[in-house]
PDB file of C-alpha atoms in Angstrom:
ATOM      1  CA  UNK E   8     101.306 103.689 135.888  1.00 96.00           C
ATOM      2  CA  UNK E   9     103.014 100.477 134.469  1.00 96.00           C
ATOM      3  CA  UNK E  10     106.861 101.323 134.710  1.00 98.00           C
ATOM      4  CA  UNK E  11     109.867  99.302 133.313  1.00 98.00           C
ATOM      5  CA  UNK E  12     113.534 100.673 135.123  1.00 98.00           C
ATOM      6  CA  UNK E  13     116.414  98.496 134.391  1.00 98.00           C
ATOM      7  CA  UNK E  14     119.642  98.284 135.904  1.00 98.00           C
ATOM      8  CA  UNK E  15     122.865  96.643 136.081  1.00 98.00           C
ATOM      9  CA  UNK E  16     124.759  97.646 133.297  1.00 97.00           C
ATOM     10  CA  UNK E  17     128.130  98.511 132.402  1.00 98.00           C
ATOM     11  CA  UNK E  18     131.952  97.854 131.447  1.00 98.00           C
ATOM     12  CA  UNK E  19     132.982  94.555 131.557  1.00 98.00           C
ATOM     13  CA  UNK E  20     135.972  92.429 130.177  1.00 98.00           C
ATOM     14  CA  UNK E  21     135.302  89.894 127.461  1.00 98.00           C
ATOM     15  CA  UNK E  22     135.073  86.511 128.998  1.00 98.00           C
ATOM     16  CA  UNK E  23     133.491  88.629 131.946  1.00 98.00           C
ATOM     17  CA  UNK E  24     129.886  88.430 133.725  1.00 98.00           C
ATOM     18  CA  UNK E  25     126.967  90.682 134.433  1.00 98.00           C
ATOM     19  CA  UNK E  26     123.611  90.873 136.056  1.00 98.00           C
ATOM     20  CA  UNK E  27     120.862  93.057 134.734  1.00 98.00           C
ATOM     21  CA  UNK E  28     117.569  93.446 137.085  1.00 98.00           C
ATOM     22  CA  UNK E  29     113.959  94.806 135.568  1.00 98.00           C
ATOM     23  CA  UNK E  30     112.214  96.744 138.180  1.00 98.00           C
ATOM     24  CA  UNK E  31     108.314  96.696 137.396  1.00 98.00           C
ATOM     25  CA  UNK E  32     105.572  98.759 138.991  1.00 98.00           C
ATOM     26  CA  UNK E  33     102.365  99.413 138.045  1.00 97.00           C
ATOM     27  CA  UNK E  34     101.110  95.894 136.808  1.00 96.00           C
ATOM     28  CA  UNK E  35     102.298  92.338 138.340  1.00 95.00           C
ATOM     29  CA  UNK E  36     104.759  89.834 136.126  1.00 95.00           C
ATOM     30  CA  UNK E  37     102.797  87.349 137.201  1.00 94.00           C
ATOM     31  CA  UNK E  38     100.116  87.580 134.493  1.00 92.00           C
ATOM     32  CA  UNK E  39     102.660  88.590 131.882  1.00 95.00           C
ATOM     33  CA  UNK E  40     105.524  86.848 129.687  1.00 96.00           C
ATOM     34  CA  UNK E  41     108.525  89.312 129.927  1.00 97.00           C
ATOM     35  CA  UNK E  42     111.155  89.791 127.142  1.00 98.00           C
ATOM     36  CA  UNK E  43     114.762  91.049 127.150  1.00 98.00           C
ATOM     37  CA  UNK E  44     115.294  92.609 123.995  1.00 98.00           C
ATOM     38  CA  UNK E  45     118.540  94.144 122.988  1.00 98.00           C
ATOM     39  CA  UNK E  46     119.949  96.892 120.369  1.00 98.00           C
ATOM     40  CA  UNK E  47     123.748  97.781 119.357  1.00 98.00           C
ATOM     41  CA  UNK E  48     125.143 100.869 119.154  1.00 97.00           C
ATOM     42  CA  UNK E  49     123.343 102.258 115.750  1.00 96.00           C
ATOM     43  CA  UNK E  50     121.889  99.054 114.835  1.00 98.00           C
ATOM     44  CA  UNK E  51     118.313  97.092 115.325  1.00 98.00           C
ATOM     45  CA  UNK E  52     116.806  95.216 117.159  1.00 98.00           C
ATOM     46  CA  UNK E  53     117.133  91.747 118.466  1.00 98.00           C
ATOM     47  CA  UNK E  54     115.070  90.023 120.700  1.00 98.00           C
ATOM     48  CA  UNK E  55     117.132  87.711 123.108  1.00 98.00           C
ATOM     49  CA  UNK E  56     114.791  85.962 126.017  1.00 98.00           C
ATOM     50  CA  UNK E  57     111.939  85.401 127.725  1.00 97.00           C
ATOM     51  CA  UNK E  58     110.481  83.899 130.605  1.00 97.00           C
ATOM     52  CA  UNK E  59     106.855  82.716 130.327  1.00 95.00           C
ATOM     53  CA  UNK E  60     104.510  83.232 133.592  1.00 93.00           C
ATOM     54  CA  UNK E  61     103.134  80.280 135.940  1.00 90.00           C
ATOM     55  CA  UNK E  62     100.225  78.729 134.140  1.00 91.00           C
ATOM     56  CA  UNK E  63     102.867  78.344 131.802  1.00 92.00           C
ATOM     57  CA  UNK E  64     105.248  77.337 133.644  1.00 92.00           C
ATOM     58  CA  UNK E  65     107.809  79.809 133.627  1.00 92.00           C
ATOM     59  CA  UNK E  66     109.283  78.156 130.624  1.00 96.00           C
ATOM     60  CA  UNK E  67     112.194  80.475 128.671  1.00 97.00           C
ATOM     61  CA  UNK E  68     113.336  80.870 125.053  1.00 97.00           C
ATOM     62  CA  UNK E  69     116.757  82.039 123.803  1.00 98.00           C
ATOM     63  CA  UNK E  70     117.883  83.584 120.778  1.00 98.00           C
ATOM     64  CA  UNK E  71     120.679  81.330 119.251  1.00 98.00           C
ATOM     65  CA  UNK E  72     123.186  84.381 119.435  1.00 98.00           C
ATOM     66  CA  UNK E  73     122.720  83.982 123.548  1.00 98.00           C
ATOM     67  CA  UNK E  74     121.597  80.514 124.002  1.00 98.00           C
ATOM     68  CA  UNK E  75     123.929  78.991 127.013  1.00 98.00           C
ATOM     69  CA  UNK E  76     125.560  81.835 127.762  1.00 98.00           C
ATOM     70  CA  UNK E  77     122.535  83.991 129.044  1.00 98.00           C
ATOM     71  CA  UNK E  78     119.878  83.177 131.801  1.00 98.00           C
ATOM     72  CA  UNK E  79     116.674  84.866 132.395  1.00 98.00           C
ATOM     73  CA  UNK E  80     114.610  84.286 135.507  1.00 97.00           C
ATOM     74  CA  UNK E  81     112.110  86.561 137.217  1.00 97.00           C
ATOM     75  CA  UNK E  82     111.271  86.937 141.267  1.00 97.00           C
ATOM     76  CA  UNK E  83     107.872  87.662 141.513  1.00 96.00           C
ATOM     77  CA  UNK E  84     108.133  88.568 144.951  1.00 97.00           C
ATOM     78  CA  UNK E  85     110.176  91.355 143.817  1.00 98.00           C
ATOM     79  CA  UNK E  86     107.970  92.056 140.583  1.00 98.00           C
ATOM     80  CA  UNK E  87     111.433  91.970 138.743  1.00 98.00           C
ATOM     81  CA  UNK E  88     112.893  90.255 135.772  1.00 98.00           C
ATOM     82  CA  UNK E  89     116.713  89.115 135.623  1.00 98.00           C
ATOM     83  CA  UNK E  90     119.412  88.679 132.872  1.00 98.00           C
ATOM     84  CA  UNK E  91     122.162  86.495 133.680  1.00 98.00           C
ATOM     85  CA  UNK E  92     125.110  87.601 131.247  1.00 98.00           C
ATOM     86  CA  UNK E  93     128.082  84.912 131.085  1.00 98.00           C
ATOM     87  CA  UNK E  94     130.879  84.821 128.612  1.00 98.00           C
ATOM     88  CA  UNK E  95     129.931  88.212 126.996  1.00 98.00           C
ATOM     89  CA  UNK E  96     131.393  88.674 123.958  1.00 98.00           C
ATOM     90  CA  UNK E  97     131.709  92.146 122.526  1.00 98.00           C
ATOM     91  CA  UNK E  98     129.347  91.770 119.899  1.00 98.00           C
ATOM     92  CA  UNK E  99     126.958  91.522 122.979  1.00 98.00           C
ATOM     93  CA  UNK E 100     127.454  95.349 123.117  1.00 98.00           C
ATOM     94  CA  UNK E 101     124.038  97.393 123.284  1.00 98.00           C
ATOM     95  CA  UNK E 102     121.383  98.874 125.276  1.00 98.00           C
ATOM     96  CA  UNK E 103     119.694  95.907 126.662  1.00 98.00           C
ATOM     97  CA  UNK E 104     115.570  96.754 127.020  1.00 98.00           C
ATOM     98  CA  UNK E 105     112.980  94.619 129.398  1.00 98.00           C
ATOM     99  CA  UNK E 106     109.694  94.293 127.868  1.00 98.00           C
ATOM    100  CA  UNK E 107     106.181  93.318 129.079  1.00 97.00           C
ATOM    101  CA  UNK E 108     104.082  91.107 126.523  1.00 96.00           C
ATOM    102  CA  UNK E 109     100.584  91.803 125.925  1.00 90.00           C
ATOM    103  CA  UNK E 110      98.515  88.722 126.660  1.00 80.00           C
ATOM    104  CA  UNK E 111      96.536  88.663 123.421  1.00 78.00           C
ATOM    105  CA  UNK E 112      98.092  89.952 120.542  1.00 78.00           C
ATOM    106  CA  UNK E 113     101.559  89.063 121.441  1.00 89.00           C
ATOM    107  CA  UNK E 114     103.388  92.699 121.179  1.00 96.00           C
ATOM    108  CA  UNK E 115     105.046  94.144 123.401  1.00 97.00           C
ATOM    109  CA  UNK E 116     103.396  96.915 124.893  1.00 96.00           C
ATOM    110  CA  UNK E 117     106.189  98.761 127.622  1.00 97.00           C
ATOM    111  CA  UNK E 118     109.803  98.694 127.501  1.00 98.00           C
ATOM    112  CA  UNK E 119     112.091 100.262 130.326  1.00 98.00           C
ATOM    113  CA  UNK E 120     114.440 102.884 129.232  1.00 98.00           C
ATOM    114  CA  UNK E 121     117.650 100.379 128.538  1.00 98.00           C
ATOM    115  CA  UNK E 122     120.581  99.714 130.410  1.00 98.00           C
ATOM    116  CA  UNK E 123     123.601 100.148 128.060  1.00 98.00           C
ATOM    117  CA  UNK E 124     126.119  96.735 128.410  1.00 98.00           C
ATOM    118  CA  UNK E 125     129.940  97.637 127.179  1.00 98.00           C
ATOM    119  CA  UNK E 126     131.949  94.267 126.558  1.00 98.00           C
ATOM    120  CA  UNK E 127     135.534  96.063 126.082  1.00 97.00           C
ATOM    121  CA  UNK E 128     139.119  95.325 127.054  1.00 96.00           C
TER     122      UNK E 128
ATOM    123  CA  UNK S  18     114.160  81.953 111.376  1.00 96.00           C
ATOM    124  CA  UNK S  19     111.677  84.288 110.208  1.00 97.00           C
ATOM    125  CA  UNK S  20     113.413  86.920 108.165  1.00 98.00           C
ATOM    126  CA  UNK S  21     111.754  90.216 107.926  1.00 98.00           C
ATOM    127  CA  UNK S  22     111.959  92.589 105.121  1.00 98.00           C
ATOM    128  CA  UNK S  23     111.219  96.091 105.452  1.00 98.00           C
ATOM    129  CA  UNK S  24     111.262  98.590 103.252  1.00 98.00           C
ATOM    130  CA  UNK S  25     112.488 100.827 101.837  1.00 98.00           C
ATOM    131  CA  UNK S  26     115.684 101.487 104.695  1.00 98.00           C
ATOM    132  CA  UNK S  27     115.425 104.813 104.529  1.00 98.00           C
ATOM    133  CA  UNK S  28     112.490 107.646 103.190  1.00 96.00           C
ATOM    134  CA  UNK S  29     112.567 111.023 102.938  1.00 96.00           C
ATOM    135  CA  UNK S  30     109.026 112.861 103.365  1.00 96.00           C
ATOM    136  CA  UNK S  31     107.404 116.370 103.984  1.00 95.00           C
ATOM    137  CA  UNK S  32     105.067 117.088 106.398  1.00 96.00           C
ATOM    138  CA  UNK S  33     101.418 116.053 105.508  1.00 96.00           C
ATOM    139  CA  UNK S  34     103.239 113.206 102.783  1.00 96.00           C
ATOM    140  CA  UNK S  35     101.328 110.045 102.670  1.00 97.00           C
ATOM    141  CA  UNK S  36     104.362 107.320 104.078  1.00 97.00           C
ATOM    142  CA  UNK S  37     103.825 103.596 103.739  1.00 98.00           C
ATOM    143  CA  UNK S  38     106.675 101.045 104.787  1.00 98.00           C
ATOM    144  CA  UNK S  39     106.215  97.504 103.898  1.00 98.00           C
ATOM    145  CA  UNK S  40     107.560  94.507 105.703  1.00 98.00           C
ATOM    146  CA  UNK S  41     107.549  91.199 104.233  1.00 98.00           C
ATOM    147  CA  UNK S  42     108.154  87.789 105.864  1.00 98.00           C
ATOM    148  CA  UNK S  43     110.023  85.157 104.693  1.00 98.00           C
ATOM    149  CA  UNK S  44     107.136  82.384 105.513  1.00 98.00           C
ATOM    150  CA  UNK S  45     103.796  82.999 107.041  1.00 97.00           C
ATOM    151  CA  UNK S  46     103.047  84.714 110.111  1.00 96.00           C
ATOM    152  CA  UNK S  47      99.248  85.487 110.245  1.00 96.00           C
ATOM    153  CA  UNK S  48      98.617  88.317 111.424  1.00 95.00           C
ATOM    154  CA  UNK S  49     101.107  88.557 114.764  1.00 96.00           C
ATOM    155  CA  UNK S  50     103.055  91.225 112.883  1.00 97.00           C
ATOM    156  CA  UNK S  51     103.644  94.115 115.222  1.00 98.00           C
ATOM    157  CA  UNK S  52     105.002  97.690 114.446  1.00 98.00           C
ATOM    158  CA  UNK S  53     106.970 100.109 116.802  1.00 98.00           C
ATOM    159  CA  UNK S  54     107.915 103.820 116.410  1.00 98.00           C
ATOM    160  CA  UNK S  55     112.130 104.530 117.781  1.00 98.00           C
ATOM    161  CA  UNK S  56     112.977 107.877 117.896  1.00 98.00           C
ATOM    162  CA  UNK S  57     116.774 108.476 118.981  1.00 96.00           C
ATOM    163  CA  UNK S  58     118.178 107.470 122.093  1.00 95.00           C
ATOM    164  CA  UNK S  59     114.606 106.469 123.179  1.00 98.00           C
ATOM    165  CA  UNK S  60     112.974 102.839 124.174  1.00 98.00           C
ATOM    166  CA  UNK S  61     110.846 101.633 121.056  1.00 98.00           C
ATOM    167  CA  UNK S  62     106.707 102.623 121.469  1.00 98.00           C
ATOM    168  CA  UNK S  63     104.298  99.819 120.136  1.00 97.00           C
ATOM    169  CA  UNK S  64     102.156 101.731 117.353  1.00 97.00           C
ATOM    170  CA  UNK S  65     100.109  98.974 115.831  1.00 97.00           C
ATOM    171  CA  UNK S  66      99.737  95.007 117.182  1.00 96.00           C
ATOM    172  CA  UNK S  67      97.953  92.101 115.609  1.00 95.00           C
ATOM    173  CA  UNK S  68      98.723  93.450 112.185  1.00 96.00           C
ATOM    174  CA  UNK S  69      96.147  96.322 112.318  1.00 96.00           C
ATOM    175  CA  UNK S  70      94.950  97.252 115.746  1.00 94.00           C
ATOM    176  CA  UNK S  71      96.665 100.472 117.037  1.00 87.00           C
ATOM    177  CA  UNK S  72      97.497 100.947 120.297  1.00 91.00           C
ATOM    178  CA  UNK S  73      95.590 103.535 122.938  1.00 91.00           C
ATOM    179  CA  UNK S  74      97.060 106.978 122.645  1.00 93.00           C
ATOM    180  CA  UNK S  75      98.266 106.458 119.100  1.00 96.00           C
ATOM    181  CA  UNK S  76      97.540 108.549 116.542  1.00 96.00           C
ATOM    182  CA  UNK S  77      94.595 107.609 114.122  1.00 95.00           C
ATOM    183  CA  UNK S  78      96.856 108.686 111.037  1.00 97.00           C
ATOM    184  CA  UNK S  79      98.744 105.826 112.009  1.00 97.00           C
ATOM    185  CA  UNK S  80      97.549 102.102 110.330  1.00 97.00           C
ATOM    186  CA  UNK S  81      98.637  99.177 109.666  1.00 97.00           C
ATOM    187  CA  UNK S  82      97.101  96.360 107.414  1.00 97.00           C
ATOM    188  CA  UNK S  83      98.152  93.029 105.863  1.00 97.00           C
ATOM    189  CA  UNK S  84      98.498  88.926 106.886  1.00 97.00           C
ATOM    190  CA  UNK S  85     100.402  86.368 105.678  1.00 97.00           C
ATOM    191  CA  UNK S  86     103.708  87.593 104.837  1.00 98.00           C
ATOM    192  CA  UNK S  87     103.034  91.266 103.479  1.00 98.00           C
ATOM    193  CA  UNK S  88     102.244  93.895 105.838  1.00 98.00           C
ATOM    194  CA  UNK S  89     102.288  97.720 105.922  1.00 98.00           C
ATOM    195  CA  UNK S  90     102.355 100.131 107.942  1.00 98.00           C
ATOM    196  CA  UNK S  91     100.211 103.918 106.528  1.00 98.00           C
ATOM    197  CA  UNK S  92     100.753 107.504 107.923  1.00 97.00           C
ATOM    198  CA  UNK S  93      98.473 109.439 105.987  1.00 97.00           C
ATOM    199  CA  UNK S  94      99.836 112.677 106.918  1.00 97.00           C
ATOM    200  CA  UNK S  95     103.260 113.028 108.211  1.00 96.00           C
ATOM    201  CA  UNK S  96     103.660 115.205 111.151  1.00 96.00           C
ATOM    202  CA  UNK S  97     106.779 116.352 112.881  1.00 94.00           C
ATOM    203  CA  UNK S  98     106.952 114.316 115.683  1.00 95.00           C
ATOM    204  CA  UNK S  99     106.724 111.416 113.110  1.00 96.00           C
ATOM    205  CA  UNK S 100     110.322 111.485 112.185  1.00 93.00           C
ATOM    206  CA  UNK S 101     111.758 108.085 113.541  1.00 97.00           C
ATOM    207  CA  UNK S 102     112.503 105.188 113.003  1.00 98.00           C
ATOM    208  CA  UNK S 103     110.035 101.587 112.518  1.00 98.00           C
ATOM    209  CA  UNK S 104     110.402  98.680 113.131  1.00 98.00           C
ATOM    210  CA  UNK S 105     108.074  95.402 112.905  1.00 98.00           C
ATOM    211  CA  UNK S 106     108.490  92.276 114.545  1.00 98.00           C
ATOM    212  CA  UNK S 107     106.821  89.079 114.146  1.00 98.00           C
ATOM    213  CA  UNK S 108     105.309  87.300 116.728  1.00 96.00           C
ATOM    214  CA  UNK S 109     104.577  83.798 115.762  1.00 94.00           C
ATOM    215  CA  UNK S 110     107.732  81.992 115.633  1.00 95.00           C
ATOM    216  CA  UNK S 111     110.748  81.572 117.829  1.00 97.00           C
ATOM    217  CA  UNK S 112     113.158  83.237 117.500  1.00 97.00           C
ATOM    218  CA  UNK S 113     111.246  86.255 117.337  1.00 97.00           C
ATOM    219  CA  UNK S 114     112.466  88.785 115.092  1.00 98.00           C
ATOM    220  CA  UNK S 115     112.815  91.702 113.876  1.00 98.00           C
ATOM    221  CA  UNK S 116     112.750  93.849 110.354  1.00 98.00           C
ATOM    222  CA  UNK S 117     115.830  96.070 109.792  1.00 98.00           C
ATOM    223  CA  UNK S 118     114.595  99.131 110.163  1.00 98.00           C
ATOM    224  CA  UNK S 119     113.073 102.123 108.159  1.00 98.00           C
ATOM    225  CA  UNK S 120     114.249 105.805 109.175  1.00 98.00           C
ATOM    226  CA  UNK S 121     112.078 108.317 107.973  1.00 97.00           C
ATOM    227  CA  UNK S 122     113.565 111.679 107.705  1.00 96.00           C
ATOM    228  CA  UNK S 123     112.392 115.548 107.087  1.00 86.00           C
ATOM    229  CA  UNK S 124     112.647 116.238 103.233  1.00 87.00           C
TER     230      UNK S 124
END
């Protein structure tokens, strides 16, 4: 059973730092592109990272809003997925979601269950 | 950026009404135009990828259609559990993005 489990969130300080890890089972990252997508309290979605897999090699894309700041890098060893979080803001508030994409039509067929980030003095 | 359009926001059905959301984009996207089902406090579930090819496990009352920059997604009989939100999302350009939203609600 293919299985998404985040982890890492929390409270922290504007200006501050935090680490989320994606924990997958069930399928290896290696043959997938994985996503970090993110939602605020009551609003949509937004789609922040990714990290391509080897054959292309491991290349990442930002959304503008994160771009600098964030860092995504996986550990295939570990079959997990990382989110580097630096100078959070608190519009970076929300439930942060991993995501596996499917290899041919793009989507994005299993998300974990979220790990809610609180950027709050 | 893509911008996505969905609407309408917000709908308000019975069960077994006929519901179709449309989501337009602001330049062309072919047909890498997903759609995903959020029902509260819960992860998004993809319901329809490529436009128009539904996902294992999903309903068959559930389709989608469209390419280019108009898209829909069809329930052709509302059922309870269908009270959610959608979402689609367009694959084809970075940043990928997604439409606002459409909540459909119990009339």
């Amino acid at each position: 059973e293919v299985q998404l489990v985040e982890s890492g969130g929390g409270l922290v300080q504007p200006g501050g730092s935090l680490r989320l890890s994606c924990a997958a089972s069930g399928f290896s990252i290696s043959d997938h592109y994985m996503d970090w997508v993110r939602q605020a309290p009551g609003k949509g979605l937004e789609w922040i990272a990714r990290t391509r897999n080897k054959p292309n090699s491991y290349a990442t894309e930002y959304a503008a809003s994160v771009k600098g700041r964030f860092t995504i890098s996986r550990d295939e060893s570990k079959n997990s997925v990382y989110l580097q979080m630096n100078s959070l803001k608190t519009e970076d508030t929300a439930v942060y979601y991993c995501t596996r994409r499917i290899g041919g039509s793009w989507a994005f067929d299993y998300w974990g269950q979220g790990t809610l980030v609180t950027v709050s003095s | 950026d893509i911008h996505l359009t969905q609407s309408p926001s917000f709908l308000s059905a019975s069960v077994g009404a006929r519901v179709t959301i449309t989501c337009r984009a602001s330049q062309g996207i072919s047909s890498y135009l997903a759609w995903y089902q959020q029902k509260s406090g819960k992860a998004p579930k993809l319901l329809i990828s490529a436009a128009s090819t539904f996902q294992t496990g999903v309903p068959s009352r559930f389709s989608g259609s469209g390419s280019g920059t108009e898209f829909t997604l069809t329930i052709s009989s509302l059922q309870p559990e269908d009270f959610a939100t959608y979402y689609c999302q367009q694959l084809n350009n970075y940043p990928l993005t997604f439409g606002g939203g459409t909540k459909v609600e119990i009339k």
